[in-house]
Tab-separated table of N, CA, C and O and ligand atoms in Angstrom:
chain	number	residue	atom	x	y	z
A	30	MET	N	-3.742	-14.721	-8.323
A	30	MET	CA	-4.280	-13.436	-7.874
A	30	MET	C	-3.556	-12.981	-6.620
A	30	MET	O	-3.105	-13.786	-5.821
A	31	ALA	N	-3.496	-11.673	-6.451
A	31	ALA	CA	-2.727	-11.117	-5.360
A	31	ALA	C	-3.562	-10.935	-4.093
A	31	ALA	O	-3.034	-10.620	-3.044
A	32	GLY	N	-4.865	-11.121	-4.172
A	32	GLY	CA	-5.695	-10.935	-2.988
A	32	GLY	C	-6.669	-9.793	-3.166
A	32	GLY	O	-6.704	-9.143	-4.202
A	33	TRP	N	-7.438	-9.555	-2.139
A	33	TRP	CA	-8.545	-8.607	-2.213
A	33	TRP	C	-8.121	-7.234	-1.742
A	33	TRP	O	-7.468	-7.104	-0.722
A	34	ARG	N	-8.581	-6.231	-2.478
A	34	ARG	CA	-8.437	-4.863	-1.988
A	34	ARG	C	-9.425	-4.638	-0.843
A	34	ARG	O	-10.532	-5.133	-0.874
A	35	ARG	N	-8.951	-3.916	0.148
A	35	ARG	CA	-9.833	-3.570	1.264
A	35	ARG	C	-9.615	-2.110	1.614
A	35	ARG	O	-8.646	-1.498	1.164
A	36	VAL	N	-10.510	-1.561	2.411
A	36	VAL	CA	-10.351	-0.191	2.885
A	36	VAL	C	-10.092	-0.241	4.381
A	36	VAL	O	-10.793	-0.924	5.121
A	37	GLU	N	-9.025	0.446	4.818
A	37	GLU	CA	-8.720	0.535	6.244
A	37	GLU	C	-8.906	1.973	6.707
A	37	GLU	O	-8.569	2.914	6.000
A	38	HIS	N	-9.424	2.119	7.912
A	38	HIS	CA	-9.691	3.430	8.480
A	38	HIS	C	-8.616	3.746	9.507
A	38	HIS	O	-8.418	2.988	10.449
A	39	ARG	N	-7.937	4.843	9.269
A	39	ARG	CA	-6.834	5.231	10.146
A	39	ARG	C	-7.040	6.672	10.565
A	39	ARG	O	-7.832	7.393	9.978
A	40	ARG	N	-6.229	7.079	11.558
A	40	ARG	CA	-6.292	8.487	11.970
A	40	ARG	C	-5.986	9.398	10.799
A	40	ARG	O	-6.521	10.492	10.694
A	41	SER	N	-5.123	8.937	9.883
A	41	SER	CA	-4.724	9.764	8.757
A	41	SER	C	-5.763	9.753	7.640
A	41	SER	O	-5.602	10.452	6.640
A	42	GLY	N	-6.827	8.951	7.785
A	42	GLY	CA	-7.859	8.896	6.767
A	42	GLY	C	-8.174	7.470	6.376
A	42	GLY	O	-7.758	6.521	7.040
A	43	ASP	N	-8.925	7.344	5.305
A	43	ASP	CA	-9.275	6.026	4.780
A	43	ASP	C	-8.298	5.659	3.680
A	43	ASP	O	-7.980	6.478	2.827
A	44	TRP	N	-7.864	4.410	3.687
A	44	TRP	CA	-6.854	3.951	2.738
A	44	TRP	C	-7.306	2.677	2.049
A	44	TRP	O	-7.786	1.756	2.709
A	45	ASN	N	-7.145	2.631	0.739
A	45	ASN	CA	-7.242	1.371	0.018
A	45	ASN	C	-5.959	0.588	0.253
A	45	ASN	O	-4.864	1.162	0.187
A	46	VAL	N	-6.104	-0.694	0.518
A	46	VAL	CA	-4.945	-1.562	0.746
A	46	VAL	C	-5.086	-2.777	-0.165
A	46	VAL	O	-6.064	-3.517	-0.083
A	47	GLN	N	-4.099	-2.936	-1.048
A	47	GLN	CA	-4.144	-4.027	-2.025
A	47	GLN	C	-2.922	-4.919	-1.851
A	47	GLN	O	-1.787	-4.456	-2.046
A	48	PRO	N	-3.089	-6.169	-1.460
A	48	PRO	CA	-1.931	-7.064	-1.388
A	48	PRO	C	-1.336	-7.303	-2.777
A	48	PRO	O	-2.066	-7.421	-3.759
A	49	VAL	N	-0.024	-7.358	-2.831
A	49	VAL	CA	0.701	-7.659	-4.063
A	49	VAL	C	1.469	-8.956	-3.830
A	49	VAL	O	2.238	-9.062	-2.876
A	50	SER	N	1.235	-9.948	-4.682
A	50	SER	CA	1.913	-11.237	-4.509
A	50	SER	C	3.378	-11.138	-4.911
A	50	SER	O	3.782	-10.221	-5.645
A	51	ALA	N	4.158	-12.092	-4.448
A	51	ALA	CA	5.576	-12.116	-4.809
A	51	ALA	C	5.749	-12.149	-6.327
A	51	ALA	O	6.612	-11.471	-6.881
A	52	ALA	N	4.894	-12.921	-7.000
A	52	ALA	CA	5.022	-13.062	-8.450
A	52	ALA	C	4.700	-11.758	-9.174
A	52	ALA	O	5.182	-11.514	-10.283
A	53	SER	N	3.868	-10.902	-8.538
A	53	SER	CA	3.480	-9.639	-9.167
A	53	SER	C	4.438	-8.504	-8.834
A	53	SER	O	4.320	-7.412	-9.393
A	54	ALA	N	5.355	-8.731	-7.891
A	54	ALA	CA	6.283	-7.682	-7.461
A	54	ALA	C	7.500	-7.713	-8.380
A	54	ALA	O	8.483	-8.399	-8.110
A	55	VAL	N	7.413	-6.986	-9.485
A	55	VAL	CA	8.435	-7.082	-10.523
A	55	VAL	C	9.410	-5.908	-10.492
A	55	VAL	O	10.248	-5.777	-11.379
A	56	LYS	N	9.296	-5.055	-9.481
A	56	LYS	CA	10.203	-3.912	-9.336
A	56	LYS	C	10.579	-3.784	-7.881
A	56	LYS	O	9.878	-4.277	-7.005
A	57	ASP	N	11.661	-3.055	-7.608
A	57	ASP	CA	11.968	-2.645	-6.250
A	57	ASP	C	11.201	-1.364	-5.936
A	57	ASP	O	11.031	-0.501	-6.800
A	58	TYR	N	10.756	-1.241	-4.700
A	58	TYR	CA	10.074	-0.029	-4.245
A	58	TYR	C	10.720	0.412	-2.951
A	58	TYR	O	11.363	-0.366	-2.264
A	59	SER	N	10.475	1.671	-2.585
A	59	SER	CA	10.957	2.188	-1.311
A	59	SER	C	9.800	2.224	-0.331
A	59	SER	O	8.779	2.854	-0.592
A	60	CYS	N	9.942	1.553	0.802
A	60	CYS	CA	8.878	1.489	1.801
A	60	CYS	C	8.851	2.783	2.596
A	60	CYS	O	9.868	3.171	3.184
A	61	PRO	N	7.694	3.478	2.645
A	61	PRO	CA	7.633	4.738	3.402
A	61	PRO	C	7.651	4.513	4.910
A	61	PRO	O	7.843	5.457	5.675
A	62	GLY	N	7.465	3.274	5.355
A	62	GLY	CA	7.456	3.001	6.784
A	62	GLY	C	8.856	2.965	7.365
A	62	GLY	O	9.148	3.626	8.362
A	63	CYS	N	9.732	2.212	6.740
A	63	CYS	CA	11.074	2.007	7.293
A	63	CYS	C	12.157	2.632	6.414
A	63	CYS	O	13.318	2.702	6.833
A	64	GLY	N	11.795	3.073	5.216
A	64	GLY	CA	12.773	3.702	4.335
A	64	GLY	C	13.658	2.729	3.591
A	64	GLY	O	14.542	3.142	2.842
A	65	LEU	N	13.422	1.431	3.789
A	65	LEU	CA	14.226	0.420	3.114
A	65	LEU	C	13.526	-0.057	1.842
A	65	LEU	O	12.386	0.303	1.564
A	66	THR	N	14.227	-0.872	1.080
A	66	THR	CA	13.707	-1.348	-0.196
A	66	THR	C	12.731	-2.500	-0.001
A	66	THR	O	12.985	-3.406	0.789
A	67	VAL	N	11.610	-2.427	-0.706
A	67	VAL	CA	10.738	-3.591	-0.867
A	67	VAL	C	11.257	-4.305	-2.102
A	67	VAL	O	11.042	-3.861	-3.227
A	68	ALA	N	11.988	-5.381	-1.901
A	68	ALA	CA	12.716	-6.007	-2.999
A	68	ALA	C	11.767	-6.683	-3.978
A	68	ALA	O	10.721	-7.215	-3.593
A	69	GLN	N	12.177	-6.646	-5.233
A	69	GLN	CA	11.482	-7.400	-6.281
A	69	GLN	C	11.264	-8.835	-5.827
A	69	GLN	O	12.158	-9.448	-5.251
A	70	GLY	N	10.061	-9.369	-6.030
A	70	GLY	CA	9.768	-10.745	-5.655
A	70	GLY	C	9.321	-10.912	-4.214
A	70	GLY	O	9.188	-12.032	-3.745
A	71	THR	N	9.081	-9.796	-3.516
A	71	THR	CA	8.600	-9.842	-2.138
A	71	THR	C	7.116	-9.494	-2.105
A	71	THR	O	6.722	-8.433	-2.610
A	72	ALA	N	6.309	-10.354	-1.528
A	72	ALA	CA	4.895	-10.026	-1.339
A	72	ALA	C	4.803	-8.817	-0.411
A	72	ALA	O	5.513	-8.738	0.598
A	73	HIS	N	3.961	-7.859	-0.768
A	73	HIS	CA	3.864	-6.629	0.035
A	73	HIS	C	2.481	-6.013	-0.174
A	73	HIS	O	1.588	-6.665	-0.719
A	74	LEU	N	2.313	-4.772	0.272
A	74	LEU	CA	1.030	-4.085	0.152
A	74	LEU	C	1.211	-2.801	-0.624
A	74	LEU	O	2.240	-2.133	-0.506
A	75	VAL	N	0.208	-2.443	-1.408
A	75	VAL	CA	0.189	-1.129	-2.020
A	75	VAL	C	-1.025	-0.387	-1.468
A	75	VAL	O	-2.102	-0.968	-1.306
A	76	THR	N	-0.831	0.877	-1.115
A	76	THR	CA	-1.900	1.651	-0.482
A	76	THR	C	-2.087	2.975	-1.203
A	76	THR	O	-1.139	3.533	-1.754
A	77	TRP	N	-3.313	3.444	-1.205
A	77	TRP	CA	-3.604	4.789	-1.693
A	77	TRP	C	-4.872	5.283	-1.006
A	77	TRP	O	-5.657	4.509	-0.494
A	78	ARG	N	-5.018	6.586	-0.978
A	78	ARG	CA	-6.105	7.183	-0.216
A	78	ARG	C	-7.456	6.741	-0.751
A	78	ARG	O	-7.664	6.623	-1.944
A	79	ALA	N	-8.396	6.538	0.156
A	79	ALA	CA	-9.739	6.112	-0.232
A	79	ALA	C	-10.767	7.202	0.038
A	79	ALA	O	-11.948	7.006	-0.209
A	80	ASP	N	-10.313	8.348	0.537
A	80	ASP	CA	-11.288	9.390	0.880
A	80	ASP	C	-11.427	10.443	-0.208
A	80	ASP	O	-12.168	11.412	-0.047
A	81	GLY	N	-10.711	10.225	-1.328
A	81	GLY	CA	-10.983	11.032	-2.511
A	81	GLY	C	-10.626	12.498	-2.409
A	81	GLY	O	-11.158	13.331	-3.136
A	82	VAL	N	-9.688	12.840	-1.513
A	82	VAL	CA	-9.338	14.239	-1.321
A	82	VAL	C	-8.816	14.857	-2.618
A	82	VAL	O	-9.182	15.972	-2.982
A	83	LEU	N	-7.976	14.117	-3.314
A	83	LEU	CA	-7.335	14.640	-4.518
A	83	LEU	C	-7.992	14.122	-5.797
A	83	LEU	O	-7.604	14.511	-6.893
A	84	GLY	N	-8.976	13.235	-5.657
A	84	GLY	CA	-9.557	12.591	-6.831
A	84	GLY	C	-8.880	11.258	-7.087
A	84	GLY	O	-7.697	11.082	-6.789
A	85	ASP	N	-9.623	10.331	-7.636
A	85	ASP	CA	-9.127	8.964	-7.773
A	85	ASP	C	-7.838	8.876	-8.573
A	85	ASP	O	-6.928	8.130	-8.224
A	86	ALA	N	-7.738	9.623	-9.667
A	86	ALA	CA	-6.550	9.512	-10.515
A	86	ALA	C	-5.302	9.963	-9.759
A	86	ALA	O	-4.262	9.298	-9.805
A	87	SER	N	-5.412	11.072	-9.038
A	87	SER	CA	-4.268	11.556	-8.262
A	87	SER	C	-3.922	10.583	-7.147
A	87	SER	O	-2.755	10.339	-6.859
A	88	ASP	N	-4.944	10.052	-6.498
A	88	ASP	CA	-4.694	9.118	-5.405
A	88	ASP	C	-3.975	7.870	-5.911
A	88	ASP	O	-3.044	7.374	-5.291
A	89	LEU	N	-4.396	7.377	-7.060
A	89	LEU	CA	-3.749	6.190	-7.619
A	89	LEU	C	-2.312	6.495	-8.009
A	89	LEU	O	-1.417	5.680	-7.805
A	90	ALA	N	-2.081	7.687	-8.554
A	90	ALA	CA	-0.725	8.054	-8.957
A	90	ALA	C	0.188	8.158	-7.739
A	90	ALA	O	1.401	7.983	-7.848
A	91	ALA	N	-0.394	8.432	-6.574
A	91	ALA	CA	0.393	8.630	-5.359
A	91	ALA	C	0.428	7.383	-4.490
A	91	ALA	O	0.787	7.448	-3.321
A	92	ARG	N	0.076	6.235	-5.062
A	92	ARG	CA	0.053	5.031	-4.233
A	92	ARG	C	1.463	4.657	-3.785
A	92	ARG	O	2.436	4.942	-4.465
A	93	ARG	N	1.517	4.028	-2.617
A	93	ARG	CA	2.789	3.696	-1.998
A	93	ARG	C	2.877	2.197	-1.757
A	93	ARG	O	1.877	1.559	-1.480
A	94	HIS	N	4.092	1.699	-1.828
A	94	HIS	CA	4.335	0.272	-1.591
A	94	HIS	C	4.969	0.098	-0.214
A	94	HIS	O	5.987	0.720	0.086
A	95	TRP	N	4.367	-0.743	0.597
A	95	TRP	CA	4.795	-0.963	1.981
A	95	TRP	C	5.163	-2.428	2.192
A	95	TRP	O	4.500	-3.325	1.643
A	96	HIS	N	6.175	-2.654	3.067
A	96	HIS	CA	6.306	-3.988	3.633
A	96	HIS	C	5.016	-4.289	4.410
A	96	HIS	O	4.499	-3.404	5.104
A	97	THR	N	4.533	-5.500	4.334
A	97	THR	CA	3.303	-5.849	5.040
A	97	THR	C	3.424	-5.529	6.522
A	97	THR	O	2.524	-4.948	7.137
A	98	HIS	N	4.571	-5.861	7.109
A	98	HIS	CA	4.775	-5.617	8.536
A	98	HIS	C	4.744	-4.125	8.859
A	98	HIS	O	4.120	-3.700	9.832
A	99	CYS	N	5.382	-3.312	8.040
A	99	CYS	CA	5.455	-1.877	8.310
A	99	CYS	C	4.071	-1.245	8.277
A	99	CYS	O	3.752	-0.380	9.094
A	100	TRP	N	3.239	-1.660	7.339
A	100	TRP	CA	1.870	-1.134	7.290
A	100	TRP	C	1.099	-1.573	8.523
A	100	TRP	O	0.377	-0.801	9.139
A	101	ARG	N	1.257	-2.828	8.933
A	101	ARG	CA	0.501	-3.338	10.067
A	101	ARG	C	0.833	-2.606	11.355
A	101	ARG	O	-0.041	-2.363	12.186
A	102	ILE	N	2.099	-2.237	11.531
A	102	ILE	CA	2.461	-1.565	12.776
A	102	ILE	C	2.177	-0.072	12.696
A	102	ILE	O	2.390	0.654	13.664
A	103	GLY	N	1.703	0.393	11.532
A	103	GLY	CA	1.227	1.768	11.427
A	103	GLY	C	2.330	2.791	11.353
A	103	GLY	O	2.152	3.933	11.768
A	104	ALA	N	3.473	2.395	10.813
A	104	ALA	CA	4.603	3.318	10.734
A	104	ALA	C	4.265	4.503	9.841
A	104	ALA	O	3.424	4.394	8.968
B	210	ZN	ZN1	9.216	-1.217	5.499
């Protein structure tokens, strides 16, 4: 299992944060924090809005993959 989803409260709103294990990271993603690649096989975080502004389906479609460090520093 990749870990527990949690909700974090930020100035930008409420965000769902779901850890993704290295084994589950089967694609490369672009990190919105630093602009670099989250390489396949790297444990990281996926986030999407939790305040329902656009509706759950839209929020899920717009989820982003972050390096764990980049999300933590709030980039
Ligand atoms: Zn990053």
